[in-house]
Amino acid sequence: MGTLPTLAVVGATGAVGTVMCDLLSARKNVWGEIRLIASARSAGQTRMCRGEELTVQALSAEAFDGVDVAMFDVPDEVSAQWAPVAVSRGAVAVDNSAAFRADRDVPLVVPEINPEQVRNRPKGIIANANCTTLTMIIAVAPLHREYGLRELVLSSYQAVSGTGQVGVDTLHDQLSKIAGDRVLGSRPGNVRQAVGDDLGPFPAPMALNVVPWAGSLRDGGWSSEELKLRNESRKILGLPDLKVSATCVRVPVVTGHSVAVHAVFGTEVDAEGAREALRNAPGVILVDDPAAGEFPMPIDAVGTDPSWVGRIRRSIDDPRALDLFVTGDNLRKGAALNTAQIAELLAAEFLAAR
């Protein structure tokens, strides 16, 4: 048996990087050395990982020397600059940003769906899907295998942690400002007045509100988050002509993205058959008992790895369509866990070759 491969975690001190360190400590150990890498201002800090106190290194070309797999949990522009550098130093880059997802020469991998694409990496880079896409696609893929997917109509309910720690802090600050005032939300403008100008990364108050916007503006009035759901679903499922329409909404939830899914298939569907397919699907927990008040909800899914799925019913007007609700922790499977799973596939490949 060869030596265990070396892993670098780039962005180790960020929100996703912190979750990554926790995951690496909890999952089966397939790594030799683990290097924690972050910006120069975080260099010298220490983080616990696998029971060891590791010192964070500054991001540099030399930091990747001897690294087999480099996981990037950093902003798009940082990944765009540094992932190719890691590859030039001999590493395979697994990128959690949006920098390479649309690149035809970069596979978009979800290990429960298309693990074989890990070996299809001409640029030495593998992309991780958007957190909202990941939450949803884990549940949709087994239904596609069963019935043949033709169309998706999606409405997302995205947590504030999707914008980073600043989004979480903004929501909590706003909740503190409005706590105890039971008139708020019953008159026009009084929530805005109570919250003030501290909107953080959001275009409107998040407390006592939902904001039908996530991402940045694109052509035709679509948001970048909505287009990610469309384009990434097509790429992951290998369905380049799949019809997808999405509306992304930000909600006052700390962690846990949810998606209401209307899925149209090529054959007639059955709700109980769909439940059976999902019950046996990897990465899925079925929570579907409305009579008992059991639904998939972010307050239950937070801190867990699977996508929680429920509210499964056949469309009243179309025997080929299903409606369902999915939720999952956007910082775990939606980001850190999927990246870690991709890296573990690479670790097994490298170990077998040594």
JSON list of N, CA and C in Angstrom, two decimals, residues 209-280:
[
{"chain": "A", "resi": 209, "resn": "ASN", "atom": "N", "xyz": [-39.37, 39.16, 6.74]},
{"chain": "A", "resi": 209, "resn": "ASN", "atom": "CA", "xyz": [-39.51, 39.42, 5.32]},
{"chain": "A", "resi": 209, "resn": "ASN", "atom": "C", "xyz": [-38.98, 38.25, 4.52]},
{"chain": "A", "resi": 210, "resn": "VAL", "atom": "N", "xyz": [-39.37, 38.15, 3.26]},
{"chain": "A", "resi": 210, "resn": "VAL", "atom": "CA", "xyz": [-38.70, 37.32, 2.27]},
{"chain": "A", "resi": 210, "resn": "VAL", "atom": "C", "xyz": [-38.36, 38.21, 1.09]},
{"chain": "A", "resi": 211, "resn": "VAL", "atom": "N", "xyz": [-37.21, 37.98, 0.50]},
{"chain": "A", "resi": 211, "resn": "VAL", "atom": "CA", "xyz": [-36.71, 38.83, -0.58]},
{"chain": "A", "resi": 211, "resn": "VAL", "atom": "C", "xyz": [-36.58, 37.97, -1.84]},
{"chain": "A", "resi": 212, "resn": "PRO", "atom": "N", "xyz": [-37.37, 38.26, -2.89]},
{"chain": "A", "resi": 212, "resn": "PRO", "atom": "CA", "xyz": [-37.33, 37.42, -4.09]},
{"chain": "A", "resi": 212, "resn": "PRO", "atom": "C", "xyz": [-36.13, 37.72, -4.97]},
{"chain": "A", "resi": 213, "resn": "TRP", "atom": "N", "xyz": [-34.95, 37.58, -4.36]},
{"chain": "A", "resi": 213, "resn": "TRP", "atom": "CA", "xyz": [-33.73, 37.86, -5.08]},
{"chain": "A", "resi": 213, "resn": "TRP", "atom": "C", "xyz": [-32.54, 37.20, -4.40]},
{"chain": "A", "resi": 214, "resn": "ALA", "atom": "N", "xyz": [-31.70, 36.55, -5.19]},
{"chain": "A", "resi": 214, "resn": "ALA", "atom": "CA", "xyz": [-30.44, 36.00, -4.70]},
{"chain": "A", "resi": 214, "resn": "ALA", "atom": "C", "xyz": [-29.47, 35.97, -5.87]},
{"chain": "A", "resi": 215, "resn": "GLY", "atom": "N", "xyz": [-28.29, 36.52, -5.66]},
{"chain": "A", "resi": 215, "resn": "GLY", "atom": "CA", "xyz": [-27.30, 36.56, -6.72]},
{"chain": "A", "resi": 215, "resn": "GLY", "atom": "C", "xyz": [-27.20, 37.94, -7.34]},
{"chain": "A", "resi": 216, "resn": "SER", "atom": "N", "xyz": [-26.70, 37.98, -8.56]},
{"chain": "A", "resi": 216, "resn": "SER", "atom": "CA", "xyz": [-26.51, 39.24, -9.28]},
{"chain": "A", "resi": 216, "resn": "SER", "atom": "C", "xyz": [-27.36, 39.25, -10.55]},
{"chain": "A", "resi": 217, "resn": "LEU", "atom": "N", "xyz": [-27.62, 40.44, -11.07]},
{"chain": "A", "resi": 217, "resn": "LEU", "atom": "CA", "xyz": [-28.52, 40.60, -12.21]},
{"chain": "A", "resi": 217, "resn": "LEU", "atom": "C", "xyz": [-27.88, 40.09, -13.50]},
{"chain": "A", "resi": 218, "resn": "ARG", "atom": "N", "xyz": [-28.66, 39.32, -14.25]},
{"chain": "A", "resi": 218, "resn": "ARG", "atom": "CA", "xyz": [-28.25, 38.83, -15.55]},
{"chain": "A", "resi": 218, "resn": "ARG", "atom": "C", "xyz": [-29.28, 39.25, -16.61]},
{"chain": "A", "resi": 219, "resn": "ASP", "atom": "N", "xyz": [-29.01, 38.93, -17.87]},
{"chain": "A", "resi": 219, "resn": "ASP", "atom": "CA", "xyz": [-29.89, 39.33, -18.96]},
{"chain": "A", "resi": 219, "resn": "ASP", "atom": "C", "xyz": [-31.32, 38.82, -18.75]},
{"chain": "A", "resi": 220, "resn": "GLY", "atom": "N", "xyz": [-32.27, 39.63, -19.19]},
{"chain": "A", "resi": 220, "resn": "GLY", "atom": "CA", "xyz": [-33.67, 39.23, -19.13]},
{"chain": "A", "resi": 220, "resn": "GLY", "atom": "C", "xyz": [-34.30, 39.30, -17.76]},
{"chain": "A", "resi": 221, "resn": "GLY", "atom": "N", "xyz": [-33.59, 39.88, -16.78]},
{"chain": "A", "resi": 221, "resn": "GLY", "atom": "CA", "xyz": [-34.12, 39.98, -15.44]},
{"chain": "A", "resi": 221, "resn": "GLY", "atom": "C", "xyz": [-33.86, 38.78, -14.56]},
{"chain": "A", "resi": 222, "resn": "TRP", "atom": "N", "xyz": [-33.16, 37.78, -15.10]},
{"chain": "A", "resi": 222, "resn": "TRP", "atom": "CA", "xyz": [-32.82, 36.60, -14.31]},
{"chain": "A", "resi": 222, "resn": "TRP", "atom": "C", "xyz": [-31.67, 36.91, -13.37]},
{"chain": "A", "resi": 223, "resn": "SER", "atom": "N", "xyz": [-31.62, 36.19, -12.25]},
{"chain": "A", "resi": 223, "resn": "SER", "atom": "CA", "xyz": [-30.48, 36.34, -11.34]},
{"chain": "A", "resi": 223, "resn": "SER", "atom": "C", "xyz": [-29.46, 35.24, -11.62]},
{"chain": "A", "resi": 224, "resn": "SER", "atom": "N", "xyz": [-28.22, 35.49, -11.18]},
{"chain": "A", "resi": 224, "resn": "SER", "atom": "CA", "xyz": [-27.16, 34.50, -11.37]},
{"chain": "A", "resi": 224, "resn": "SER", "atom": "C", "xyz": [-27.50, 33.19, -10.66]},
{"chain": "A", "resi": 225, "resn": "GLU", "atom": "N", "xyz": [-28.15, 33.25, -9.51]},
{"chain": "A", "resi": 225, "resn": "GLU", "atom": "CA", "xyz": [-28.52, 32.04, -8.78]},
{"chain": "A", "resi": 225, "resn": "GLU", "atom": "C", "xyz": [-29.54, 31.23, -9.57]},
{"chain": "A", "resi": 226, "resn": "GLU", "atom": "N", "xyz": [-30.47, 31.89, -10.22]},
{"chain": "A", "resi": 226, "resn": "GLU", "atom": "CA", "xyz": [-31.48, 31.19, -11.01]},
{"chain": "A", "resi": 226, "resn": "GLU", "atom": "C", "xyz": [-30.86, 30.50, -12.22]},
{"chain": "A", "resi": 227, "resn": "LEU", "atom": "N", "xyz": [-29.91, 31.17, -12.85]},
{"chain": "A", "resi": 227, "resn": "LEU", "atom": "CA", "xyz": [-29.25, 30.57, -14.01]},
{"chain": "A", "resi": 227, "resn": "LEU", "atom": "C", "xyz": [-28.34, 29.41, -13.60]},
{"chain": "A", "resi": 228, "resn": "LYS", "atom": "N", "xyz": [-27.75, 29.50, -12.40]},
{"chain": "A", "resi": 228, "resn": "LYS", "atom": "CA", "xyz": [-26.95, 28.38, -11.91]},
{"chain": "A", "resi": 228, "resn": "LYS", "atom": "C", "xyz": [-27.80, 27.12, -11.76]},
{"chain": "A", "resi": 229, "resn": "LEU", "atom": "N", "xyz": [-29.00, 27.28, -11.21]},
{"chain": "A", "resi": 229, "resn": "LEU", "atom": "CA", "xyz": [-29.88, 26.12, -11.07]},
{"chain": "A", "resi": 229, "resn": "LEU", "atom": "C", "xyz": [-30.16, 25.48, -12.43]},
{"chain": "A", "resi": 230, "resn": "ARG", "atom": "N", "xyz": [-30.37, 26.30, -13.43]},
{"chain": "A", "resi": 230, "resn": "ARG", "atom": "CA", "xyz": [-30.65, 25.79, -14.77]},
{"chain": "A", "resi": 230, "resn": "ARG", "atom": "C", "xyz": [-29.43, 25.12, -15.38]},
{"chain": "A", "resi": 231, "resn": "ASN", "atom": "N", "xyz": [-28.34, 25.85, -15.45]},
{"chain": "A", "resi": 231, "resn": "ASN", "atom": "CA", "xyz": [-27.17, 25.37, -16.19]},
{"chain": "A", "resi": 231, "resn": "ASN", "atom": "C", "xyz": [-26.48, 24.20, -15.49]},
{"chain": "A", "resi": 232, "resn": "GLU", "atom": "N", "xyz": [-26.41, 24.25, -14.16]},
{"chain": "A", "resi": 232, "resn": "GLU", "atom": "CA", "xyz": [-25.73, 23.18, -13.42]},
{"chain": "A", "resi": 232, "resn": "GLU", "atom": "C", "xyz": [-26.55, 21.89, -13.41]},
{"chain": "A", "resi": 233, "resn": "SER", "atom": "N", "xyz": [-27.87, 22.00, -13.32]},
{"chain": "A", "resi": 233, "resn": "SER", "atom": "CA", "xyz": [-28.71, 20.81, -13.37]},
{"chain": "A", "resi": 233, "resn": "SER", "atom": "C", "xyz": [-28.52, 20.09, -14.70]},
{"chain": "A", "resi": 234, "resn": "ARG", "atom": "N", "xyz": [-28.49, 20.85, -15.79]},
{"chain": "A", "resi": 234, "resn": "ARG", "atom": "CA", "xyz": [-28.27, 20.27, -17.10]},
{"chain": "A", "resi": 234, "resn": "ARG", "atom": "C", "xyz": [-26.93, 19.53, -17.18]},
{"chain": "A", "resi": 235, "resn": "LYS", "atom": "N", "xyz": [-25.89, 20.15, -16.65]},
{"chain": "A", "resi": 235, "resn": "LYS", "atom": "CA", "xyz": [-24.55, 19.57, -16.75]},
{"chain": "A", "resi": 235, "resn": "LYS", "atom": "C", "xyz": [-24.40, 18.33, -15.89]},
{"chain": "A", "resi": 236, "resn": "ILE", "atom": "N", "xyz": [-24.89, 18.38, -14.66]},
{"chain": "A", "resi": 236, "resn": "ILE", "atom": "CA", "xyz": [-24.75, 17.25, -13.74]},
{"chain": "A", "resi": 236, "resn": "ILE", "atom": "C", "xyz": [-25.52, 16.03, -14.25]},
{"chain": "A", "resi": 237, "resn": "LEU", "atom": "N", "xyz": [-26.73, 16.25, -14.72]},
{"chain": "A", "resi": 237, "resn": "LEU", "atom": "CA", "xyz": [-27.57, 15.14, -15.18]},
{"chain": "A", "resi": 237, "resn": "LEU", "atom": "C", "xyz": [-27.26, 14.71, -16.61]},
{"chain": "A", "resi": 238, "resn": "GLY", "atom": "N", "xyz": [-26.43, 15.48, -17.31]},
{"chain": "A", "resi": 238, "resn": "GLY", "atom": "CA", "xyz": [-26.13, 15.15, -18.70]},
{"chain": "A", "resi": 238, "resn": "GLY", "atom": "C", "xyz": [-27.33, 15.35, -19.61]},
{"chain": "A", "resi": 239, "resn": "LEU", "atom": "N", "xyz": [-28.14, 16.39, -19.30]},
{"chain": "A", "resi": 239, "resn": "LEU", "atom": "CA", "xyz": [-29.34, 16.69, -20.08]},
{"chain": "A", "resi": 239, "resn": "LEU", "atom": "C", "xyz": [-29.23, 18.12, -20.60]},
{"chain": "A", "resi": 240, "resn": "PRO", "atom": "N", "xyz": [-28.50, 18.34, -21.70]},
{"chain": "A", "resi": 240, "resn": "PRO", "atom": "CA", "xyz": [-28.24, 19.71, -22.16]},
{"chain": "A", "resi": 240, "resn": "PRO", "atom": "C", "xyz": [-29.47, 20.47, -22.61]},
{"chain": "A", "resi": 241, "resn": "ASP", "atom": "N", "xyz": [-30.57, 19.77, -22.91]},
{"chain": "A", "resi": 241, "resn": "ASP", "atom": "CA", "xyz": [-31.79, 20.44, -23.37]},
{"chain": "A", "resi": 241, "resn": "ASP", "atom": "C", "xyz": [-32.88, 20.46, -22.30]},
{"chain": "A", "resi": 242, "resn": "LEU", "atom": "N", "xyz": [-32.55, 20.11, -21.07]},
{"chain": "A", "resi": 242, "resn": "LEU", "atom": "CA", "xyz": [-33.54, 20.10, -19.99]},
{"chain": "A", "resi": 242, "resn": "LEU", "atom": "C", "xyz": [-34.15, 21.49, -19.80]},
{"chain": "A", "resi": 243, "resn": "LYS", "atom": "N", "xyz": [-35.48, 21.57, -19.76]},
{"chain": "A", "resi": 243, "resn": "LYS", "atom": "CA", "xyz": [-36.16, 22.83, -19.49]},
{"chain": "A", "resi": 243, "resn": "LYS", "atom": "C", "xyz": [-36.14, 23.09, -17.98]},
{"chain": "A", "resi": 244, "resn": "VAL", "atom": "N", "xyz": [-35.61, 24.25, -17.61]},
{"chain": "A", "resi": 244, "resn": "VAL", "atom": "CA", "xyz": [-35.53, 24.61, -16.19]},
{"chain": "A", "resi": 244, "resn": "VAL", "atom": "C", "xyz": [-35.92, 26.08, -16.03]},
{"chain": "A", "resi": 245, "resn": "SER", "atom": "N", "xyz": [-36.85, 26.34, -15.13]},
{"chain": "A", "resi": 245, "resn": "SER", "atom": "CA", "xyz": [-37.21, 27.71, -14.78]},
{"chain": "A", "resi": 245, "resn": "SER", "atom": "C", "xyz": [-37.17, 27.83, -13.26]},
{"chain": "A", "resi": 246, "resn": "ALA", "atom": "N", "xyz": [-36.45, 28.83, -12.76]},
{"chain": "A", "resi": 246, "resn": "ALA", "atom": "CA", "xyz": [-36.24, 28.96, -11.31]},
{"chain": "A", "resi": 246, "resn": "ALA", "atom": "C", "xyz": [-36.52, 30.38, -10.84]},
{"chain": "A", "resi": 247, "resn": "THR", "atom": "N", "xyz": [-37.05, 30.48, -9.63]},
{"chain": "A", "resi": 247, "resn": "THR", "atom": "CA", "xyz": [-37.18, 31.75, -8.92]},
{"chain": "A", "resi": 247, "resn": "THR", "atom": "C", "xyz": [-36.49, 31.58, -7.57]},
{"chain": "A", "resi": 248, "resn": "CYS", "atom": "N", "xyz": [-35.45, 32.39, -7.33]},
{"chain": "A", "resi": 248, "resn": "CYS", "atom": "CA", "xyz": [-34.68, 32.25, -6.10]},
{"chain": "A", "resi": 248, "resn": "CYS", "atom": "C", "xyz": [-35.10, 33.32, -5.09]},
{"chain": "A", "resi": 249, "resn": "VAL", "atom": "N", "xyz": [-35.36, 32.89, -3.86]},
{"chain": "A", "resi": 249, "resn": "VAL", "atom": "CA", "xyz": [-35.87, 33.75, -2.81]},
{"chain": "A", "resi": 249, "resn": "VAL", "atom": "C", "xyz": [-34.98, 33.61, -1.58]},
{"chain": "A", "resi": 250, "resn": "ARG", "atom": "N", "xyz": [-34.61, 34.74, -0.99]},
{"chain": "A", "resi": 250, "resn": "ARG", "atom": "CA", "xyz": [-33.84, 34.72, 0.26]},
{"chain": "A", "resi": 250, "resn": "ARG", "atom": "C", "xyz": [-34.82, 34.83, 1.43]},
{"chain": "A", "resi": 251, "resn": "VAL", "atom": "N", "xyz": [-34.66, 33.95, 2.42]},
{"chain": "A", "resi": 251, "resn": "VAL", "atom": "CA", "xyz": [-35.58, 33.90, 3.57]},
{"chain": "A", "resi": 251, "resn": "VAL", "atom": "C", "xyz": [-34.81, 34.06, 4.87]},
{"chain": "A", "resi": 252, "resn": "PRO", "atom": "N", "xyz": [-35.50, 34.48, 5.96]},
{"chain": "A", "resi": 252, "resn": "PRO", "atom": "CA", "xyz": [-34.81, 34.71, 7.23]},
{"chain": "A", "resi": 252, "resn": "PRO", "atom": "C", "xyz": [-34.51, 33.42, 7.99]},
{"chain": "A", "resi": 253, "resn": "VAL", "atom": "N", "xyz": [-33.73, 32.56, 7.36]},
{"chain": "A", "resi": 253, "resn": "VAL", "atom": "CA", "xyz": [-33.24, 31.30, 7.94]},
{"chain": "A", "resi": 253, "resn": "VAL", "atom": "C", "xyz": [-31.72, 31.40, 7.98]},
{"chain": "A", "resi": 254, "resn": "VAL", "atom": "N", "xyz": [-31.10, 30.96, 9.06]},
{"chain": "A", "resi": 254, "resn": "VAL", "atom": "CA", "xyz": [-29.65, 31.08, 9.18]},
{"chain": "A", "resi": 254, "resn": "VAL", "atom": "C", "xyz": [-28.95, 30.11, 8.25]},
{"chain": "A", "resi": 255, "resn": "THR", "atom": "N", "xyz": [-29.25, 28.82, 8.37]},
{"chain": "A", "resi": 255, "resn": "THR", "atom": "CA", "xyz": [-28.58, 27.81, 7.55]},
{"chain": "A", "resi": 255, "resn": "THR", "atom": "C", "xyz": [-29.60, 26.77, 7.09]},
{"chain": "A", "resi": 256, "resn": "GLY", "atom": "N", "xyz": [-29.54, 26.45, 5.80]},
{"chain": "A", "resi": 256, "resn": "GLY", "atom": "CA", "xyz": [-30.42, 25.46, 5.22]},
{"chain": "A", "resi": 256, "resn": "GLY", "atom": "C", "xyz": [-31.18, 26.01, 4.05]},
{"chain": "A", "resi": 257, "resn": "HIS", "atom": "N", "xyz": [-30.75, 25.66, 2.84]},
{"chain": "A", "resi": 257, "resn": "HIS", "atom": "CA", "xyz": [-31.47, 26.06, 1.63]},
{"chain": "A", "resi": 257, "resn": "HIS", "atom": "C", "xyz": [-32.58, 25.05, 1.35]},
{"chain": "A", "resi": 258, "resn": "SER", "atom": "N", "xyz": [-33.71, 25.54, 0.88]},
{"chain": "A", "resi": 258, "resn": "SER", "atom": "CA", "xyz": [-34.85, 24.68, 0.53]},
{"chain": "A", "resi": 258, "resn": "SER", "atom": "C", "xyz": [-35.28, 24.99, -0.89]},
{"chain": "A", "resi": 259, "resn": "VAL", "atom": "N", "xyz": [-35.88, 24.00, -1.54]},
{"chain": "A", "resi": 259, "resn": "VAL", "atom": "CA", "xyz": [-36.36, 24.17, -2.91]},
{"chain": "A", "resi": 259, "resn": "VAL", "atom": "C", "xyz": [-37.70, 23.45, -3.07]},
{"chain": "A", "resi": 260, "resn": "ALA", "atom": "N", "xyz": [-38.70, 24.18, -3.57]},
{"chain": "A", "resi": 260, "resn": "ALA", "atom": "CA", "xyz": [-39.95, 23.56, -4.00]},
{"chain": "A", "resi": 260, "resn": "ALA", "atom": "C", "xyz": [-39.78, 23.15, -5.46]},
{"chain": "A", "resi": 261, "resn": "VAL", "atom": "N", "xyz": [-40.01, 21.88, -5.74]},
{"chain": "A", "resi": 261, "resn": "VAL", "atom": "CA", "xyz": [-39.71, 21.31, -7.06]},
{"chain": "A", "resi": 261, "resn": "VAL", "atom": "C", "xyz": [-40.99, 20.84, -7.73]},
{"chain": "A", "resi": 262, "resn": "HIS", "atom": "N", "xyz": [-41.20, 21.29, -8.97]},
{"chain": "A", "resi": 262, "resn": "HIS", "atom": "CA", "xyz": [-42.21, 20.71, -9.86]},
{"chain": "A", "resi": 262, "resn": "HIS", "atom": "C", "xyz": [-41.44, 20.06, -11.01]},
{"chain": "A", "resi": 263, "resn": "ALA", "atom": "N", "xyz": [-41.46, 18.74, -11.05]},
{"chain": "A", "resi": 263, "resn": "ALA", "atom": "CA", "xyz": [-40.68, 17.98, -12.01]},
{"chain": "A", "resi": 263, "resn": "ALA", "atom": "C", "xyz": [-41.59, 17.24, -12.96]},
{"chain": "A", "resi": 264, "resn": "VAL", "atom": "N", "xyz": [-41.36, 17.44, -14.26]},
{"chain": "A", "resi": 264, "resn": "VAL", "atom": "CA", "xyz": [-42.14, 16.76, -15.29]},
{"chain": "A", "resi": 264, "resn": "VAL", "atom": "C", "xyz": [-41.26, 15.68, -15.93]},
{"chain": "A", "resi": 265, "resn": "PHE", "atom": "N", "xyz": [-41.83, 14.48, -16.08]},
{"chain": "A", "resi": 265, "resn": "PHE", "atom": "CA", "xyz": [-41.07, 13.34, -16.56]},
{"chain": "A", "resi": 265, "resn": "PHE", "atom": "C", "xyz": [-41.62, 12.84, -17.90]},
{"chain": "A", "resi": 266, "resn": "GLY", "atom": "N", "xyz": [-40.90, 11.91, -18.49]},
{"chain": "A", "resi": 266, "resn": "GLY", "atom": "CA", "xyz": [-41.29, 11.36, -19.78]},
{"chain": "A", "resi": 266, "resn": "GLY", "atom": "C", "xyz": [-42.34, 10.27, -19.69]},
{"chain": "A", "resi": 267, "resn": "THR", "atom": "N", "xyz": [-42.54, 9.74, -18.48]},
{"chain": "A", "resi": 267, "resn": "THR", "atom": "CA", "xyz": [-43.53, 8.68, -18.29]},
{"chain": "A", "resi": 267, "resn": "THR", "atom": "C", "xyz": [-44.42, 9.05, -17.10]},
{"chain": "A", "resi": 268, "resn": "GLU", "atom": "N", "xyz": [-45.52, 8.35, -16.98]},
{"chain": "A", "resi": 268, "resn": "GLU", "atom": "CA", "xyz": [-46.43, 8.57, -15.86]},
{"chain": "A", "resi": 268, "resn": "GLU", "atom": "C", "xyz": [-45.73, 8.21, -14.55]},
{"chain": "A", "resi": 269, "resn": "VAL", "atom": "N", "xyz": [-45.99, 9.01, -13.52]},
{"chain": "A", "resi": 269, "resn": "VAL", "atom": "CA", "xyz": [-45.32, 8.83, -12.24]},
{"chain": "A", "resi": 269, "resn": "VAL", "atom": "C", "xyz": [-46.31, 8.41, -11.17]},
{"chain": "A", "resi": 270, "resn": "ASP", "atom": "N", "xyz": [-45.75, 7.91, -10.10]},
{"chain": "A", "resi": 270, "resn": "ASP", "atom": "CA", "xyz": [-46.54, 7.45, -8.96]},
{"chain": "A", "resi": 270, "resn": "ASP", "atom": "C", "xyz": [-45.88, 7.95, -7.68]},
{"chain": "A", "resi": 271, "resn": "ALA", "atom": "N", "xyz": [-46.64, 8.59, -6.81]},
{"chain": "A", "resi": 271, "resn": "ALA", "atom": "CA", "xyz": [-46.06, 9.18, -5.61]},
{"chain": "A", "resi": 271, "resn": "ALA", "atom": "C", "xyz": [-45.40, 8.14, -4.72]},
{"chain": "A", "resi": 272, "resn": "GLU", "atom": "N", "xyz": [-46.04, 7.00, -4.55]},
{"chain": "A", "resi": 272, "resn": "GLU", "atom": "CA", "xyz": [-45.44, 5.98, -3.69]},
{"chain": "A", "resi": 272, "resn": "GLU", "atom": "C", "xyz": [-44.19, 5.39, -4.33]},
{"chain": "A", "resi": 273, "resn": "GLY", "atom": "N", "xyz": [-44.21, 5.24, -5.66]},
{"chain": "A", "resi": 273, "resn": "GLY", "atom": "CA", "xyz": [-43.01, 4.79, -6.35]},
{"chain": "A", "resi": 273, "resn": "GLY", "atom": "C", "xyz": [-41.88, 5.78, -6.21]},
{"chain": "A", "resi": 274, "resn": "ALA", "atom": "N", "xyz": [-42.21, 7.07, -6.24]},
{"chain": "A", "resi": 274, "resn": "ALA", "atom": "CA", "xyz": [-41.19, 8.10, -6.04]},
{"chain": "A", "resi": 274, "resn": "ALA", "atom": "C", "xyz": [-40.63, 8.04, -4.64]},
{"chain": "A", "resi": 275, "resn": "ARG", "atom": "N", "xyz": [-41.50, 7.83, -3.65]},
{"chain": "A", "resi": 275, "resn": "ARG", "atom": "CA", "xyz": [-41.01, 7.72, -2.27]},
{"chain": "A", "resi": 275, "resn": "ARG", "atom": "C", "xyz": [-40.07, 6.53, -2.13]},
{"chain": "A", "resi": 276, "resn": "GLU", "atom": "N", "xyz": [-40.40, 5.43, -2.79]},
{"chain": "A", "resi": 276, "resn": "GLU", "atom": "CA", "xyz": [-39.54, 4.25, -2.69]},
{"chain": "A", "resi": 276, "resn": "GLU", "atom": "C", "xyz": [-38.18, 4.52, -3.33]},
{"chain": "A", "resi": 277, "resn": "ALA", "atom": "N", "xyz": [-38.18, 5.20, -4.48]},
{"chain": "A", "resi": 277, "resn": "ALA", "atom": "CA", "xyz": [-36.91, 5.53, -5.14]},
{"chain": "A", "resi": 277, "resn": "ALA", "atom": "C", "xyz": [-36.06, 6.44, -4.25]},
{"chain": "A", "resi": 278, "resn": "LEU", "atom": "N", "xyz": [-36.70, 7.39, -3.59]},
{"chain": "A", "resi": 278, "resn": "LEU", "atom": "CA", "xyz": [-35.96, 8.32, -2.73]},
{"chain": "A", "resi": 278, "resn": "LEU", "atom": "C", "xyz": [-35.54, 7.66, -1.42]},
{"chain": "A", "resi": 279, "resn": "ARG", "atom": "N", "xyz": [-36.36, 6.75, -0.93]},
{"chain": "A", "resi": 279, "resn": "ARG", "atom": "CA", "xyz": [-36.03, 6.06, 0.32]},
{"chain": "A", "resi": 279, "resn": "ARG", "atom": "C", "xyz": [-34.73, 5.26, 0.18]},
{"chain": "A", "resi": 280, "resn": "ASN", "atom": "N", "xyz": [-34.46, 4.78, -1.02]},
{"chain": "A", "resi": 280, "resn": "ASN", "atom": "CA", "xyz": [-33.27, 3.96, -1.26]},
{"chain": "A", "resi": 280, "resn": "ASN", "atom": "C", "xyz": [-32.13, 4.74, -1.89]}
]
